[in-house]
Amino acid sequence: MTSPHKRPHDDDLLSSASSKRSRLVQDELAPMDCQDLVDDQVLSYMKRKSTAIIGGDLLEQDRLTLFQIIISNYRSGYPNSPAYCVAQYKHAAQLLEDNASLGSALEEAWKERSFTQITSSVFFQKGPVTTPEQSIEVQNQIAATEKAWKCSFKGEYAEVLKDTILKEIYEANILTVIQSSGAGKSRTVCEVGKTLYSVYINLREAIGTGYPSRDPALCEFIKQAEHRSQTTKMIYCIAFLHGIFDAAISVLGIDNVSPEAFRERLFDQRSAFDAEAAKKAREYLVCRSAFMPLLFLTDTVDIPMAHRPETSLDDAKYRALLRNVLSTIDTFATAADLFKHSDVVLLAIDECHTLNQVREDFSTYEALCRVICDLRAEECPGKLFVIFVSTNLQTRCATPAPAHDPSSRVVRTVAQLDPYTAFPFDIDTDVIVEDTKTADEVCDLKFLCSFGRPLWLTRYESGDRDIRQNLVTFAKAKLRGNENFTKHTDDSMFAALSMRHLLTFEPDRRPGGLTEAEYQDFSKLEHRQVALHMRTVHSIPSHRQYIRTGTPSEPILVEAAAQLLPDGRKQLQFLANELNPLVSEGERGELAARLLCNLSHDAAVLKLPPSTPHHDNIRYTRPISLIAFLEALINPTFHEIVLDSCPTKGGHAPLREAFKESYVHFTHWAKMGDASCLSTKALWKAAARGIAWQCCNDTMDGVDQIIPIILDHRQKIGRGNVSALLIRDQNVMAMTRLKRNFGATTLFADAPGGVVRPYIVLTMQLGGRRKVQQQTLPSSTRESLQYDIAITGCSSSVYRVIHDDDRPLWDRLLESTRHSFEEEHTRKHDSRHLDLLKRTKPFFWESEASFDWARDSDGIQEDEEEQECDVVTVGLDD
């Protein structure tokens, strides 16, 4: 019996059918009727098995072999058959075991010597077969998505998109919209259809349960353009457009209906529209094949591209084809009385990246863009405007910048508008009002779903109890980028780490030592993060040499990321060893500080008792005691020193007393744009959303991160009930001093009542160890309730979340911050060369190599033999 994991050789399977394939060449543009070919191939292969008697009984041991051969030949006989047949092949044995009817059908087909019933069954037409329980779950998911789609549209996003189209249509008639999944791209585009006549089609892959659903007939038609010459591709695209608008006329009956009514009718009749559009496109090709028979006979997928005769289509014939399509569009516009509303007909092509999945010099996507541009040249500016919608940044003509069309007919650029990325985010206003919710109440599932892309809240409001309870699981699947919840790749690991630890790409800076090919490979990671792992596109510059992306605050997605991530040691290992070179090196010291805080937060959370049922699978989004956080962060040796410390000047209450009812609530980090966020207004809002602030370089002297503190967790969150833990990431190269009276004059300046409140300044000197020296504070008066904690070093002796064996990994992570210049040295693995490099002083470090030429006036000089130490100190100024 054939192994369930061994696929029969295609060469063997195809050898007996060469004559029938040659007959198909004559009409290769028409739909291919290959079932008889598949039958012959299957029977030919099965003849080789001595136990298989054609027309006789099928032995149980031969069922699996037969089923695998049918799948293999279905793929080879129908080049455009659904991709999930490959997955079916891998699981053929399980399908037979779980579906008794399949075994019976195979026996009957074997006796009849025809496998049409098998290849037209659910196993080939509706994706992988699932258990009844899985089917119900999938159906519930689809129903929830469809119901969420019908929620009222909020915000001005559709209006802005419409205005952009009407304003820029005279520059070009192609707009590519790019954004990650769940951002509301399709809904926004369709919403424009309420005021502009628009036709929507979806070219999604066969696998998946997205909404709106794919248009299978049109997908299969346009897929036939793959592996053909440039000219044939363009003719396919012309037929594709003709079929769409011809079907819009004949199926939708658009006379005297408004754009909104037209849109609703389109969605109500999508199946009929899809079938009719594909039929019209095929009929158009049959007509054109009589017009240009030589072209269609010689350009066939059965002849390798390199061996095909050169074919061309002169401009006169090509323009005639274009005018034919324009005539169809004009008929559509006239029937719709288009000019009562506008002079624009929109065609939205969703999931357009499927037109560009085959590696070709001239893809179907490029051919379609060329045809659309040429249609514009044949008419007055206006009328047809095409919107390509995708999550995939690999879509050509979206990035990189438009280049010359490789078409041999004419060399010119494809005119496109700048890619569009503005889609709904934080669509609900007034989610929370000051002094209305406690720290526990802001961890409610609905509250978490109120932030970020509209996917979360619409799904929560539209789903039943099971959908809501599984929202975190759903978010985990979206973050992973696949439907297999057990699969975890490096890319999904990077995505989860980005959500928790704020990983930032610097695509406009090329790290030294990278070849162009390596740089492109690393850049593709960012593209994949957008396409598959929920990373947000903030902008695509006009030059399109790179993109600006990020992981903005989405609490529900952060909770999913926290649950996906492995333990802290594995996170550290990934960050230290696998971090993409395009991730900002200048921020890696700050990244180390954020990682330490997050690991400490999680350690404290995991010590809490299980959450109450209403938290709906929420594990990490929970407020924790500030003291518990500090105890999780700092080595127990120093707990009493820290908790018993008093304000540096003025006040006598120890830290444990001043903050005994204080909690912190942060699950992720957000970048502070400017100093306007240095206020209690921003602090209480961050605390409610679970945000800790990452300060920009020029935001505040000496402070790098801010973790909001809820002073009394029993009280409502507001300006009068927040303080801050100010974190300073320092290394031996750059010692800065926090401004005196900072807390009173800046951070709490807008606090109601002018109440003086306690706050903490935590100095994390991660960049290198140095001897601790007791210093006297300057005479200037410091804010009376400032608690100072200084942690020197980066080891298990000072940080509780660091393991002894992990010190090299932390050094490696921090090395990029301290010695990024050294990383580009060609002999960096020889410490002697690095010592000589430092002596040339490309930078100054607080080290002998930089400062051995001078001695401080206090008589203290660095002594390499003197013991260095990692230590936690309180009440000291550095």
PDB file of N, CA, C and O in Angstrom, residues 721-762:
ATOM      1  N   ASN A 721      -6.026  60.341  41.457  1.00  0.00           N
ATOM      2  CA  ASN A 721      -5.687  59.045  42.038  1.00  0.00           C
ATOM      3  C   ASN A 721      -4.553  58.349  41.283  1.00  0.00           C
ATOM      4  O   ASN A 721      -4.465  57.135  41.264  1.00  0.00           O
ATOM      5  N   VAL A 722      -3.703  59.132  40.630  1.00  0.00           N
ATOM      6  CA  VAL A 722      -2.593  58.532  39.888  1.00  0.00           C
ATOM      7  C   VAL A 722      -1.273  59.191  40.247  1.00  0.00           C
ATOM      8  O   VAL A 722      -1.212  60.365  40.640  1.00  0.00           O
ATOM      9  N   SER A 723      -0.250  58.413  40.140  1.00  0.00           N
ATOM     10  CA  SER A 723       1.114  58.901  40.274  1.00  0.00           C
ATOM     11  C   SER A 723       1.939  58.186  39.214  1.00  0.00           C
ATOM     12  O   SER A 723       1.382  57.693  38.222  1.00  0.00           O
ATOM     13  N   ALA A 724       3.260  58.103  39.424  1.00  0.00           N
ATOM     14  CA  ALA A 724       4.084  57.526  38.369  1.00  0.00           C
ATOM     15  C   ALA A 724       5.341  56.879  38.917  1.00  0.00           C
ATOM     16  O   ALA A 724       5.903  57.316  39.931  1.00  0.00           O
ATOM     17  N   LEU A 725       5.756  55.833  38.229  1.00  0.00           N
ATOM     18  CA  LEU A 725       7.071  55.239  38.410  1.00  0.00           C
ATOM     19  C   LEU A 725       7.897  55.665  37.207  1.00  0.00           C
ATOM     20  O   LEU A 725       7.640  55.238  36.080  1.00  0.00           O
ATOM     21  N   LEU A 726       8.839  56.566  37.437  1.00  0.00           N
ATOM     22  CA  LEU A 726       9.680  57.109  36.367  1.00  0.00           C
ATOM     23  C   LEU A 726      10.939  56.255  36.256  1.00  0.00           C
ATOM     24  O   LEU A 726      11.645  56.047  37.246  1.00  0.00           O
ATOM     25  N   ILE A 727      11.209  55.773  35.061  1.00  0.00           N
ATOM     26  CA  ILE A 727      12.358  54.888  34.848  1.00  0.00           C
ATOM     27  C   ILE A 727      13.399  55.590  33.994  1.00  0.00           C
ATOM     28  O   ILE A 727      13.082  56.191  32.965  1.00  0.00           O
ATOM     29  N   ARG A 728      14.628  55.482  34.451  1.00  0.00           N
ATOM     30  CA  ARG A 728      15.756  56.064  33.723  1.00  0.00           C
ATOM     31  C   ARG A 728      16.673  54.923  33.302  1.00  0.00           C
ATOM     32  O   ARG A 728      17.233  54.224  34.137  1.00  0.00           O
ATOM     33  N   ASP A 729      16.816  54.725  31.997  1.00  0.00           N
ATOM     34  CA  ASP A 729      17.735  53.712  31.480  1.00  0.00           C
ATOM     35  C   ASP A 729      19.075  54.386  31.261  1.00  0.00           C
ATOM     36  O   ASP A 729      19.197  55.248  30.389  1.00  0.00           O
ATOM     37  N   GLN A 730      20.072  53.999  32.048  1.00  0.00           N
ATOM     38  CA  GLN A 730      21.377  54.640  31.932  1.00  0.00           C
ATOM     39  C   GLN A 730      22.452  53.594  31.698  1.00  0.00           C
ATOM     40  O   GLN A 730      22.330  52.441  32.099  1.00  0.00           O
ATOM     41  N   ASN A 731      23.506  54.036  31.022  1.00  0.00           N
ATOM     42  CA  ASN A 731      24.686  53.196  30.893  1.00  0.00           C
ATOM     43  C   ASN A 731      25.903  54.038  31.229  1.00  0.00           C
ATOM     44  O   ASN A 731      25.807  55.212  31.537  1.00  0.00           O
ATOM     45  N   VAL A 732      27.058  53.441  31.169  1.00  0.00           N
ATOM     46  CA  VAL A 732      28.261  54.139  31.619  1.00  0.00           C
ATOM     47  C   VAL A 732      28.708  55.203  30.647  1.00  0.00           C
ATOM     48  O   VAL A 732      29.638  55.941  30.920  1.00  0.00           O
ATOM     49  N   MET A 733      28.052  55.304  29.491  1.00  0.00           N
ATOM     50  CA  MET A 733      28.453  56.304  28.517  1.00  0.00           C
ATOM     51  C   MET A 733      27.740  57.631  28.730  1.00  0.00           C
ATOM     52  O   MET A 733      28.274  58.681  28.419  1.00  0.00           O
ATOM     53  N   ALA A 734      26.506  57.553  29.176  1.00  0.00           N
ATOM     54  CA  ALA A 734      25.705  58.772  29.200  1.00  0.00           C
ATOM     55  C   ALA A 734      24.989  58.900  30.526  1.00  0.00           C
ATOM     56  O   ALA A 734      23.934  58.320  30.736  1.00  0.00           O
ATOM     57  N   MET A 735      25.550  59.632  31.434  1.00  0.00           N
ATOM     58  CA  MET A 735      24.943  59.832  32.746  1.00  0.00           C
ATOM     59  C   MET A 735      24.231  61.177  32.757  1.00  0.00           C
ATOM     60  O   MET A 735      24.838  62.220  32.525  1.00  0.00           O
ATOM     61  N   THR A 736      22.932  61.143  32.982  1.00  0.00           N
ATOM     62  CA  THR A 736      22.158  62.380  33.034  1.00  0.00           C
ATOM     63  C   THR A 736      21.491  62.497  34.390  1.00  0.00           C
ATOM     64  O   THR A 736      21.288  61.517  35.090  1.00  0.00           O
ATOM     65  N   ARG A 737      21.149  63.684  34.755  1.00  0.00           N
ATOM     66  CA  ARG A 737      20.560  63.930  36.073  1.00  0.00           C
ATOM     67  C   ARG A 737      19.124  64.418  35.902  1.00  0.00           C
ATOM     68  O   ARG A 737      18.842  65.293  35.095  1.00  0.00           O
ATOM     69  N   LEU A 738      18.222  63.821  36.668  1.00  0.00           N
ATOM     70  CA  LEU A 738      16.827  64.227  36.598  1.00  0.00           C
ATOM     71  C   LEU A 738      16.670  65.640  37.145  1.00  0.00           C
ATOM     72  O   LEU A 738      17.244  66.005  38.162  1.00  0.00           O
ATOM     73  N   LYS A 739      15.908  66.438  36.435  1.00  0.00           N
ATOM     74  CA  LYS A 739      15.710  67.823  36.872  1.00  0.00           C
ATOM     75  C   LYS A 739      15.074  67.880  38.255  1.00  0.00           C
ATOM     76  O   LYS A 739      14.176  67.107  38.577  1.00  0.00           O
ATOM     77  N   ARG A 740      15.530  68.804  39.064  1.00  0.00           N
ATOM     78  CA  ARG A 740      14.970  68.985  40.402  1.00  0.00           C
ATOM     79  C   ARG A 740      13.532  69.490  40.297  1.00  0.00           C
ATOM     80  O   ARG A 740      13.170  70.223  39.374  1.00  0.00           O
ATOM     81  N   ASN A 741      12.707  69.069  41.267  1.00  0.00           N
ATOM     82  CA  ASN A 741      11.302  69.495  41.316  1.00  0.00           C
ATOM     83  C   ASN A 741      10.522  69.060  40.078  1.00  0.00           C
ATOM     84  O   ASN A 741       9.519  69.655  39.733  1.00  0.00           O
ATOM     85  N   PHE A 742      11.045  68.032  39.381  1.00  0.00           N
ATOM     86  CA  PHE A 742      10.387  67.605  38.159  1.00  0.00           C
ATOM     87  C   PHE A 742       8.921  67.224  38.413  1.00  0.00           C
ATOM     88  O   PHE A 742       8.026  67.641  37.712  1.00  0.00           O
ATOM     89  N   GLY A 743       8.692  66.423  39.450  1.00  0.00           N
ATOM     90  CA  GLY A 743       7.346  65.933  39.703  1.00  0.00           C
ATOM     91  C   GLY A 743       6.354  67.039  39.976  1.00  0.00           C
ATOM     92  O   GLY A 743       5.244  67.035  39.476  1.00  0.00           O
ATOM     93  N   ALA A 744       6.742  68.017  40.767  1.00  0.00           N
ATOM     94  CA  ALA A 744       5.817  69.088  41.148  1.00  0.00           C
ATOM     95  C   ALA A 744       5.551  70.041  40.000  1.00  0.00           C
ATOM     96  O   ALA A 744       4.439  70.524  39.824  1.00  0.00           O
ATOM     97  N   THR A 745       6.566  70.336  39.209  1.00  0.00           N
ATOM     98  CA  THR A 745       6.435  71.372  38.186  1.00  0.00           C
ATOM     99  C   THR A 745       5.914  70.865  36.863  1.00  0.00           C
ATOM    100  O   THR A 745       5.400  71.630  36.072  1.00  0.00           O
ATOM    101  N   THR A 746       6.057  69.581  36.613  1.00  0.00           N
ATOM    102  CA  THR A 746       5.693  69.060  35.295  1.00  0.00           C
ATOM    103  C   THR A 746       4.616  67.999  35.354  1.00  0.00           C
ATOM    104  O   THR A 746       3.484  68.205  34.932  1.00  0.00           O
ATOM    105  N   LEU A 747       4.935  66.851  35.902  1.00  0.00           N
ATOM    106  CA  LEU A 747       4.045  65.707  35.805  1.00  0.00           C
ATOM    107  C   LEU A 747       2.726  65.919  36.525  1.00  0.00           C
ATOM    108  O   LEU A 747       1.675  65.505  36.053  1.00  0.00           O
ATOM    109  N   PHE A 748       2.748  66.577  37.681  1.00  0.00           N
ATOM    110  CA  PHE A 748       1.534  66.744  38.464  1.00  0.00           C
ATOM    111  C   PHE A 748       0.998  68.175  38.426  1.00  0.00           C
ATOM    112  O   PHE A 748       0.196  68.563  39.261  1.00  0.00           O
ATOM    113  N   ALA A 749       1.462  68.938  37.457  1.00  0.00           N
ATOM    114  CA  ALA A 749       1.060  70.347  37.398  1.00  0.00           C
ATOM    115  C   ALA A 749      -0.438  70.503  37.176  1.00  0.00           C
ATOM    116  O   ALA A 749      -1.041  71.481  37.616  1.00  0.00           O
ATOM    117  N   ASP A 750      -1.064  69.529  36.496  1.00  0.00           N
ATOM    118  CA  ASP A 750      -2.501  69.652  36.207  1.00  0.00           C
ATOM    119  C   ASP A 750      -3.351  68.871  37.191  1.00  0.00           C
ATOM    120  O   ASP A 750      -4.555  68.705  36.993  1.00  0.00           O
ATOM    121  N   ALA A 751      -2.746  68.364  38.251  1.00  0.00           N
ATOM    122  CA  ALA A 751      -3.502  67.571  39.222  1.00  0.00           C
ATOM    123  C   ALA A 751      -4.497  68.450  39.972  1.00  0.00           C
ATOM    124  O   ALA A 751      -4.171  69.570  40.380  1.00  0.00           O
ATOM    125  N   PRO A 752      -5.723  67.982  40.149  1.00  0.00           N
ATOM    126  CA  PRO A 752      -6.728  68.791  40.859  1.00  0.00           C
ATOM    127  C   PRO A 752      -6.356  68.980  42.322  1.00  0.00           C
ATOM    128  O   PRO A 752      -5.886  68.055  42.990  1.00  0.00           O
ATOM    129  N   GLY A 753      -6.528  70.175  42.812  1.00  0.00           N
ATOM    130  CA  GLY A 753      -6.299  70.457  44.225  1.00  0.00           C
ATOM    131  C   GLY A 753      -4.852  70.667  44.609  1.00  0.00           C
ATOM    132  O   GLY A 753      -4.545  71.004  45.746  1.00  0.00           O
ATOM    133  N   GLY A 754      -3.947  70.464  43.667  1.00  0.00           N
ATOM    134  CA  GLY A 754      -2.530  70.676  43.954  1.00  0.00           C
ATOM    135  C   GLY A 754      -1.982  69.786  45.049  1.00  0.00           C
ATOM    136  O   GLY A 754      -1.051  70.144  45.762  1.00  0.00           O
ATOM    137  N   VAL A 755      -2.571  68.597  45.237  1.00  0.00           N
ATOM    138  CA  VAL A 755      -2.127  67.696  46.290  1.00  0.00           C
ATOM    139  C   VAL A 755      -0.768  67.111  45.951  1.00  0.00           C
ATOM    140  O   VAL A 755      -0.555  66.603  44.858  1.00  0.00           O
ATOM    141  N   VAL A 756       0.151  67.180  46.881  1.00  0.00           N
ATOM    142  CA  VAL A 756       1.457  66.572  46.695  1.00  0.00           C
ATOM    143  C   VAL A 756       1.310  65.068  46.867  1.00  0.00           C
ATOM    144  O   VAL A 756       0.679  64.595  47.815  1.00  0.00           O
ATOM    145  N   ARG A 757       1.870  64.311  45.965  1.00  0.00           N
ATOM    146  CA  ARG A 757       1.706  62.863  46.006  1.00  0.00           C
ATOM    147  C   ARG A 757       3.053  62.177  45.863  1.00  0.00           C
ATOM    148  O   ARG A 757       3.989  62.721  45.276  1.00  0.00           O
ATOM    149  N   PRO A 758       3.189  60.960  46.356  1.00  0.00           N
ATOM    150  CA  PRO A 758       4.457  60.249  46.241  1.00  0.00           C
ATOM    151  C   PRO A 758       4.660  59.704  44.827  1.00  0.00           C
ATOM    152  O   PRO A 758       3.694  59.359  44.140  1.00  0.00           O
ATOM    153  N   TYR A 759       5.882  59.640  44.420  1.00  0.00           N
ATOM    154  CA  TYR A 759       6.220  59.003  43.150  1.00  0.00           C
ATOM    155  C   TYR A 759       7.613  58.405  43.284  1.00  0.00           C
ATOM    156  O   TYR A 759       8.344  58.679  44.237  1.00  0.00           O
ATOM    157  N   ILE A 760       7.975  57.560  42.330  1.00  0.00           N
ATOM    158  CA  ILE A 760       9.228  56.814  42.408  1.00  0.00           C
ATOM    159  C   ILE A 760      10.081  57.100  41.185  1.00  0.00           C
ATOM    160  O   ILE A 760       9.564  57.167  40.058  1.00  0.00           O
ATOM    161  N   VAL A 761      11.375  57.267  41.411  1.00  0.00           N
ATOM    162  CA  VAL A 761      12.340  57.360  40.319  1.00  0.00           C
ATOM    163  C   VAL A 761      13.235  56.123  40.389  1.00  0.00           C
ATOM    164  O   VAL A 761      13.948  55.914  41.377  1.00  0.00           O
ATOM    165  N   LEU A 762      13.140  55.275  39.372  1.00  0.00           N
ATOM    166  CA  LEU A 762      13.926  54.042  39.309  1.00  0.00           C
ATOM    167  C   LEU A 762      15.001  54.198  38.251  1.00  0.00           C
ATOM    168  O   LEU A 762      14.698  54.375  37.069  1.00  0.00           O
TER     169      LEU A 762
END
